CSV table of C-alpha atoms in Angstrom, one decimal:
chain,number,residue,atom,x,y,z
A,71,MET,CA,-0.1,-0.3,0.2
A,72,ASP,CA,1.3,3.7,-0.1
A,73,SER,CA,3.4,5.5,2.5
A,74,LEU,CA,0.2,7.6,3.9
A,75,THR,CA,-1.8,3.7,4.3
A,76,GLN,CA,1.1,2.2,5.9
A,77,ILE,CA,2.0,4.9,7.8
A,78,VAL,CA,-1.9,5.4,9.5
A,79,LEU,CA,-2.2,1.1,10.3
A,80,GLY,CA,1.8,1.3,12.6
A,81,ALA,CA,0.4,4.1,14.5
A,82,ALA,CA,-2.9,2.1,14.5
A,83,ALA,CA,-1.1,-0.7,15.5
A,84,GLY,CA,1.3,1.0,17.9
A,85,GLU,CA,-1.7,2.8,19.8
A,86,ALA,CA,-3.2,-0.8,20.4
A,87,VAL,CA,-0.1,-2.4,22.2
A,88,LEU,CA,1.5,0.4,23.8
A,89,GLY,CA,-0.7,3.7,23.7
A,90,LYS,CA,-2.1,2.6,27.2
A,91,LYS,CA,1.3,3.4,28.8
A,92,VAL,CA,3.0,5.7,26.6
A,93,GLY,CA,0.2,7.5,24.6
A,94,ASN,CA,1.2,9.4,22.1
A,95,LYS,CA,4.8,8.6,21.6
A,96,ALA,CA,3.8,4.5,20.2
A,97,MET,CA,1.8,6.6,17.7
A,98,PHE,CA,4.6,7.5,16.6
A,99,TRP,CA,6.7,4.7,16.6
A,100,GLY,CA,4.1,2.4,15.4
A,101,ALA,CA,4.0,4.3,12.0
A,102,VAL,CA,7.8,4.4,11.7
A,103,ALA,CA,7.7,0.7,12.1
A,104,GLY,CA,4.7,0.4,9.7
A,105,THR,CA,7.0,2.3,7.2
A,106,ILE,CA,10.7,0.5,7.4
A,107,PRO,CA,9.7,-2.1,5.2
A,108,ASP,CA,9.7,-0.1,2.4
A,109,LEU,CA,12.8,1.1,2.5
A,110,ASP,CA,14.0,-1.8,0.6
A,111,VAL,CA,12.4,0.6,-2.5
A,112,MET,CA,16.7,1.5,-1.9
A,113,ALA,CA,17.4,-1.5,-4.0
A,114,ASN,CA,16.6,0.8,-7.0
A,115,PHE,CA,20.3,3.2,-6.1
A,116,PHE,CA,22.2,0.6,-6.3
A,117,THR,CA,21.3,-2.1,-8.1
A,118,ASP,CA,19.7,-3.4,-11.5
A,119,THR,CA,15.7,-3.4,-12.6
A,120,VAL,CA,14.6,-6.7,-12.2
A,121,SER,CA,16.4,-7.3,-9.1
A,122,ALA,CA,15.3,-4.4,-7.3
A,123,ILE,CA,11.9,-5.6,-8.8
A,124,GLU,CA,13.0,-9.2,-6.8
A,125,ILE,CA,13.7,-7.2,-3.4
A,126,HIS,CA,10.8,-5.2,-2.9
A,127,ARG,CA,8.3,-6.6,-1.4
A,128,GLY,CA,10.4,-9.4,0.0
A,129,PHE,CA,12.8,-10.5,3.3
A,130,SER,CA,11.4,-7.3,4.9
A,131,HIS,CA,7.9,-7.6,3.7
A,132,SER,CA,8.5,-11.7,6.1
A,133,ILE,CA,7.0,-12.5,8.8
A,134,PHE,CA,11.1,-13.8,9.5
A,135,PHE,CA,11.6,-10.0,9.7
A,136,ALA,CA,9.9,-9.2,11.3
A,137,ILE,CA,10.3,-11.6,14.3
A,138,LEU,CA,14.3,-10.8,13.5
A,139,GLY,CA,13.9,-7.2,13.5
A,140,ALA,CA,10.7,-6.4,16.3
A,141,PRO,CA,13.3,-6.8,19.8
A,142,ILE,CA,16.3,-4.7,17.4
A,143,PHE,CA,14.3,-1.8,17.5
A,144,GLY,CA,12.8,-2.5,19.9
A,145,TRP,CA,15.9,-2.5,22.8
A,146,LEU,CA,16.6,1.2,20.3
A,147,VAL,CA,13.9,2.7,21.1
A,148,TRP,CA,13.5,1.2,25.1
A,149,LEU,CA,17.0,3.2,25.5
A,150,LEU,CA,15.4,6.5,24.7
A,151,TYR,CA,13.0,5.9,27.1
A,152,LYS,CA,14.6,4.0,29.7
A,153,LYS,CA,12.8,5.6,32.8
A,154,GLN,CA,9.1,4.9,31.2
A,155,LYS,CA,6.3,2.3,32.0
A,156,ALA,CA,7.3,0.6,28.8
A,157,THR,CA,10.0,-2.6,28.7
A,158,TRP,CA,11.8,-3.9,26.0
A,159,LYS,CA,9.5,-6.0,25.9
A,160,ASP,CA,6.6,-4.0,25.2
A,161,TRP,CA,8.9,-1.9,22.3
A,162,SER,CA,9.6,-5.3,20.9
A,163,TRP,CA,5.8,-6.1,20.7
A,164,LEU,CA,4.9,-2.6,19.4
A,165,PHE,CA,7.9,-2.7,16.5
A,166,PHE,CA,6.4,-6.7,15.8
A,167,TRP,CA,3.2,-5.7,15.0
A,168,GLY,CA,4.4,-2.8,12.9
A,169,LEU,CA,6.3,-4.8,11.0
A,170,PHE,CA,4.1,-7.0,10.6
A,171,THR,CA,0.9,-5.2,9.9
A,172,HIS,CA,2.9,-3.4,6.8
A,173,PRO,CA,3.4,-7.0,4.8
A,174,LEU,CA,-0.4,-8.8,5.2
A,175,LEU,CA,-2.0,-5.2,4.1
A,176,ASP,CA,0.3,-5.3,0.8
A,177,ALA,CA,-0.6,-9.0,0.4
A,178,PHE,CA,-4.5,-8.1,-0.9
A,179,THR,CA,-3.1,-5.9,-3.2
A,180,THR,CA,-1.9,-6.5,-6.7
A,181,TRP,CA,1.5,-6.7,-6.4
A,182,GLY,CA,1.1,-8.9,-3.2
A,183,THR,CA,4.2,-9.3,-1.0
A,184,GLN,CA,6.7,-12.6,-0.1
A,185,LEU,CA,5.1,-12.7,3.4
A,186,PHE,CA,7.3,-16.2,4.1
A,187,TRP,CA,10.5,-15.7,2.7
A,188,PRO,CA,12.8,-17.0,1.9
A,189,LEU,CA,9.8,-19.4,0.1
A,190,LYS,CA,9.8,-17.8,-3.0
A,191,ILE,CA,5.5,-17.5,-2.3
A,192,ARG,CA,3.8,-14.2,-3.0
A,193,LEU,CA,0.5,-13.9,-1.6
A,194,ALA,CA,-1.9,-11.3,-3.5
A,195,PHE,CA,-5.1,-11.9,-3.0
A,196,GLN,CA,-5.4,-8.4,-5.4
A,197,SER,CA,-8.5,-6.9,-3.4
A,198,ILE,CA,-7.8,-3.4,-3.0
A,199,PHE,CA,-5.6,-1.0,-5.2
A,200,VAL,CA,-2.5,0.1,-3.6
A,201,ILE,CA,-3.8,3.7,-3.2
A,202,ASP,CA,-7.7,3.2,-1.8
A,203,PRO,CA,-9.0,6.8,-0.5
A,204,LEU,CA,-12.2,4.5,1.1
A,205,TYR,CA,-9.3,2.5,3.2
A,206,THR,CA,-7.3,4.8,3.8
A,207,LEU,CA,-9.3,7.7,5.2
A,208,PRO,CA,-12.3,7.4,7.7
A,209,PHE,CA,-9.1,5.2,9.4
A,210,LEU,CA,-6.5,8.1,9.3
A,211,VAL,CA,-10.1,10.4,10.5
A,212,PHE,CA,-10.7,8.0,13.6
A,213,LEU,CA,-6.7,7.7,14.3
A,214,ILE,CA,-6.6,12.0,14.5
A,215,LEU,CA,-9.7,11.4,17.0
A,216,ALA,CA,-8.2,9.7,19.1
A,217,MET,CA,-4.7,11.0,19.6
A,218,ARG,CA,-6.5,13.9,20.6
A,219,HIS,CA,-7.7,12.3,24.0
A,220,ALA,CA,-5.2,11.0,27.0
A,221,LYS,CA,-3.8,8.2,26.8
A,222,GLY,CA,-6.0,5.8,28.9
A,223,SER,CA,-8.9,7.4,27.7
A,224,LYS,CA,-12.0,4.9,26.9
A,225,LYS,CA,-12.8,7.0,24.3
A,226,ARG,CA,-9.0,7.2,22.7
A,227,LYS,CA,-9.4,3.2,22.8
A,228,TRP,CA,-12.8,3.6,21.3
A,229,PHE,CA,-11.5,5.6,18.6
A,230,ASN,CA,-8.6,3.5,17.7
A,231,ARG,CA,-10.4,0.2,17.7
A,232,TRP,CA,-12.6,1.2,15.3
A,233,GLY,CA,-10.4,2.5,12.7
A,234,LEU,CA,-9.0,-0.8,13.0
A,235,LEU,CA,-11.9,-2.5,13.2
A,236,LEU,CA,-13.7,-0.5,10.3
A,237,SER,CA,-10.4,-0.4,7.6
A,238,THR,CA,-10.6,-4.2,8.4
A,239,ALA,CA,-14.1,-4.5,7.6
A,240,TYR,CA,-13.3,-3.0,3.9
A,241,LEU,CA,-10.9,-5.3,3.7
A,242,VAL,CA,-13.0,-8.6,4.5
A,243,LEU,CA,-15.6,-6.4,1.7
A,244,GLY,CA,-13.4,-6.6,-0.6
A,245,LEU,CA,-13.1,-9.9,-1.3
A,246,LEU,CA,-16.2,-10.5,-1.2
A,247,LEU,CA,-16.7,-8.2,-4.3
A,248,LYS,CA,-14.3,-9.8,-5.1
A,249,GLY,CA,-15.4,-13.1,-6.1
A,250,LEU,CA,-18.6,-11.1,-7.2
A,251,ALA,CA,-16.6,-9.4,-10.3
A,252,TYR,CA,-15.3,-12.5,-11.3
A,253,GLN,CA,-18.1,-14.1,-11.1
A,254,GLU,CA,-19.7,-11.4,-13.4
A,255,PHE,CA,-16.2,-12.0,-15.7
A,256,VAL,CA,-16.5,-16.0,-15.8
A,257,THR,CA,-20.3,-15.5,-16.9
A,258,ALA,CA,-19.6,-13.1,-19.6
A,259,LEU,CA,-17.2,-15.6,-21.3
A,260,GLU,CA,-19.0,-18.9,-20.8
A,261,GLU,CA,-22.2,-17.0,-23.0
A,262,GLN,CA,-19.7,-15.3,-25.7
A,263,GLY,CA,-18.8,-19.3,-25.7
A,264,ILE,CA,-15.2,-17.7,-25.2
A,265,ALA,CA,-12.5,-20.7,-24.6
A,266,TYR,CA,-9.7,-19.6,-21.8
A,267,ARG,CA,-6.7,-21.1,-20.6
A,268,GLU,CA,-6.7,-18.8,-17.3
A,269,ILE,CA,-9.0,-15.5,-15.2
A,270,ASP,CA,-7.0,-13.5,-13.3
A,271,THR,CA,-8.9,-11.0,-11.2
A,272,ARG,CA,-8.5,-7.4,-9.7
A,273,PRO,CA,-9.8,-3.7,-8.8
A,274,SER,CA,-8.9,-0.3,-11.1
A,275,PRO,CA,-7.3,1.8,-9.2
A,276,PHE,CA,-8.3,4.0,-6.8
A,277,ASN,CA,-11.7,1.9,-6.0
A,278,THR,CA,-13.6,-1.6,-5.5
A,279,MET,CA,-16.3,-0.6,-7.7
A,280,LEU,CA,-14.4,-0.6,-10.9
A,281,TRP,CA,-12.9,-4.1,-11.5
A,282,MET,CA,-10.5,-6.0,-14.4
A,283,ALA,CA,-9.8,-8.7,-14.7
A,284,ASN,CA,-7.5,-10.1,-17.9
A,285,VAL,CA,-8.1,-13.7,-19.6
A,286,GLU,CA,-5.7,-16.2,-21.1
A,287,LEU,CA,-5.4,-17.6,-24.9
A,288,GLU,CA,-4.5,-19.5,-26.7
A,289,GLU,CA,-2.1,-16.7,-28.9
A,290,SER,CA,-4.1,-14.0,-27.1
A,291,TYR,CA,-4.5,-12.2,-24.1
A,292,LEU,CA,-8.4,-10.6,-23.3
A,293,ILE,CA,-9.3,-7.7,-20.9
A,294,GLY,CA,-12.0,-6.8,-20.1
A,295,THR,CA,-13.3,-4.9,-17.0
A,296,TYR,CA,-16.8,-5.3,-15.0
A,297,SER,CA,-18.4,-2.0,-13.5
A,298,PHE,CA,-21.1,-2.8,-10.5
A,299,PHE,CA,-22.9,0.5,-11.8
A,300,ASP,CA,-22.7,-1.3,-15.3
A,301,SER,CA,-26.2,-1.9,-17.6
A,302,LYS,CA,-24.5,-3.9,-20.7
A,303,PRO,CA,-23.0,-7.0,-21.3
A,304,ILE,CA,-18.9,-7.1,-20.2
A,305,SER,CA,-16.8,-6.7,-23.8
A,306,TYR,CA,-12.9,-7.6,-23.9
A,307,GLN,CA,-10.2,-6.5,-25.8
A,308,GLN,CA,-7.4,-8.8,-27.3
A,309,ILE,CA,-4.0,-8.2,-26.9
A,310,PRO,CA,-1.9,-10.8,-28.4
A,311,LYS,CA,1.3,-12.4,-26.5
A,312,ASN,CA,3.8,-11.5,-29.2
A,313,HIS,CA,5.6,-14.2,-26.9
A,314,ASP,CA,7.6,-15.0,-29.8
A,315,VAL,CA,9.5,-11.7,-30.7
A,316,LEU,CA,11.4,-12.3,-27.8
A,317,GLY,CA,13.7,-14.6,-30.3
A,318,VAL,CA,16.8,-16.3,-28.5
A,319,LEU,CA,16.1,-14.0,-25.7
A,320,LYS,CA,13.9,-15.3,-24.0
A,321,TYR,CA,16.2,-17.5,-22.5
A,322,GLU,CA,18.0,-14.8,-20.9
A,323,ASP,CA,18.5,-15.1,-17.2
A,324,LYS,CA,17.1,-11.4,-16.5
A,325,VAL,CA,13.7,-11.7,-18.7
A,326,GLN,CA,13.2,-15.0,-17.4
A,327,ARG,CA,13.4,-13.5,-13.8
A,328,LEU,CA,10.5,-11.2,-15.1
A,329,ILE,CA,8.1,-13.5,-16.8
A,330,THR,CA,8.3,-15.3,-13.0
A,331,ILE,CA,7.5,-12.1,-11.1
A,332,THR,CA,4.7,-11.3,-14.0
A,333,GLU,CA,3.6,-15.1,-13.1
A,334,GLY,CA,4.0,-15.5,-16.8
A,335,TRP,CA,1.6,-12.7,-17.4
A,336,TYR,CA,3.1,-10.8,-19.6
A,337,ALA,CA,2.8,-9.4,-24.2
A,338,ILE,CA,5.4,-8.4,-25.5
A,339,THR,CA,5.1,-4.8,-28.2
A,340,LYS,CA,8.1,-3.8,-30.5
A,341,LYS,CA,8.5,-0.4,-31.4
A,342,ASP,CA,11.3,0.8,-34.1
A,343,TYR,CA,13.3,-2.3,-34.1
A,344,ASN,CA,12.6,-2.0,-29.5
A,345,ILE,CA,11.6,-4.4,-27.8
A,346,PHE,CA,9.0,-4.2,-24.2
A,347,PHE,CA,8.1,-6.6,-22.4
A,348,ASN,CA,4.7,-5.3,-20.2
A,349,ASP,CA,3.1,-7.1,-17.4
A,350,LEU,CA,0.2,-7.8,-17.3
A,351,ARG,CA,-1.3,-7.9,-14.2
A,352,PHE,CA,-1.4,-4.1,-14.0
A,353,GLY,CA,-3.0,-3.5,-17.4
A,354,LEU,CA,-3.0,-0.5,-19.5
A,355,LEU,CA,-3.1,3.0,-18.4
A,356,SER,CA,-5.7,3.8,-19.7
A,357,PHE,CA,-9.6,2.4,-20.6
A,358,ASP,CA,-9.3,3.7,-24.0
A,359,PRO,CA,-9.0,0.5,-26.6
A,360,ASN,CA,-6.3,2.5,-28.5
A,361,GLU,CA,-4.2,2.9,-25.5
A,362,GLU,CA,-0.9,0.9,-26.1
A,363,GLN,CA,1.5,2.3,-23.0
A,364,TYR,CA,0.9,0.1,-19.9
A,365,ALA,CA,1.2,0.6,-16.3
A,366,PHE,CA,4.7,-1.6,-15.9
A,367,SER,CA,6.8,-1.4,-18.9
A,368,TYR,CA,10.4,-2.5,-19.4
A,369,GLU,CA,12.8,-1.9,-22.0
A,370,LEU,CA,15.2,-4.7,-23.1
A,371,LYS,CA,18.1,-3.5,-24.7
A,372,GLU,CA,21.0,-6.1,-26.0
A,373,THR,CA,24.7,-4.1,-24.9
A,374,GLU,CA,28.1,-5.1,-25.0
A,375,ASN,CA,27.4,-6.0,-21.3
A,376,GLY,CA,24.6,-8.2,-21.5
A,377,LEU,CA,20.6,-7.0,-21.6
A,378,GLU,CA,19.6,-4.3,-20.4
A,379,VAL,CA,16.7,-4.2,-18.4
A,380,ASN,CA,14.9,-0.6,-18.5
A,381,GLU,CA,11.5,0.2,-16.6
A,382,VAL,CA,9.5,2.7,-19.3
A,383,PRO,CA,8.6,5.9,-17.3
A,384,LYS,CA,5.3,6.9,-16.2
A,385,PHE,CA,4.1,10.4,-16.7
A,386,ARG,CA,1.6,13.1,-14.4
A,387,GLU,CA,-0.6,13.9,-17.7
A,388,ASP,CA,-0.8,9.9,-17.7
A,389,GLY,CA,-2.6,9.4,-14.6
A,390,LYS,CA,-4.6,12.6,-14.5
A,391,LYS,CA,-6.4,11.1,-17.7
A,392,LEU,CA,-6.1,7.6,-16.2
A,393,ILE,CA,-8.8,9.8,-13.2
A,394,PHE,CA,-10.7,11.4,-15.3
A,395,ALA,CA,-11.3,7.9,-17.4
A,396,LEU,CA,-11.6,5.7,-14.2
A,397,TRP,CA,-14.1,8.3,-12.5
A,398,GLU,CA,-16.3,8.1,-16.4
A,399,ARG,CA,-15.5,4.1,-16.0
A,400,ILE,CA,-16.8,3.5,-12.5
A,401,LYS,CA,-20.9,4.8,-13.6
A,402,GLY,CA,-21.6,2.3,-16.1
A,403,ASN,CA,-21.3,0.9,-19.5
């Protein structure tokens, strides 16, 4: 999830564990704990693109890291507040829940998380987008309300609990909505007589009302959208796999690793001798049937030092265009 959401979740977890003893300090250090796992993005400055992708949401987003890091971070903070009631164990418990709830929430997103590192299993329930105001804003309001009351106050405890309960309920709702949307996609495929290999569903950006599906066929993919406000049948946009365009590049180590990262959901495009590896899990940058730019796309460039992989940059204008298109599509087809 985005940084603000993880800060709010970490602060709420810190308050639940230690707020009664140390007040707002629990929220502050819980928020710190909630941001620590995402420091793995620093790998972008020290390694290549593919390795950085593999590192993100790996070790630092695991139960192992939470168990290992909690007593270390807890001890460091305990040294600052030795004279207060909270013990080393208390601070360690706070950091454990701050570090653990972060990847637990990330597991509900499309990217997922390697919660059981070093196992290669990546959990991705794909039921909430990485930025969802309906999850974050009510949670933030209850956290601020709790912060305004003295430690040990019943109202403080009540507000924080309601924030945690409502945010958890929204995650459960997301799973239910995903199930309903999935059934709509499957029904549409059956009614249109489309035989498919696999189907993958996920929420569109910033909401859980509009859902997207990738459908794998023999030589191509279908991409479809479904809003709970739709009145017309689901239609699908066909995208050729073009895997054969890779040629011998398919056997390159970095390409094989990208295929593993995308779990096989990828399409290849070629523009003027340039080859692009497109991660299909996050779809295109807009709902325009003529759109060609993917949310995550990587240029494959052969150099004297071997294959170079560079992510295609995204621009602010792309985001503005997507938000407008999203609002129009959510209202129904």
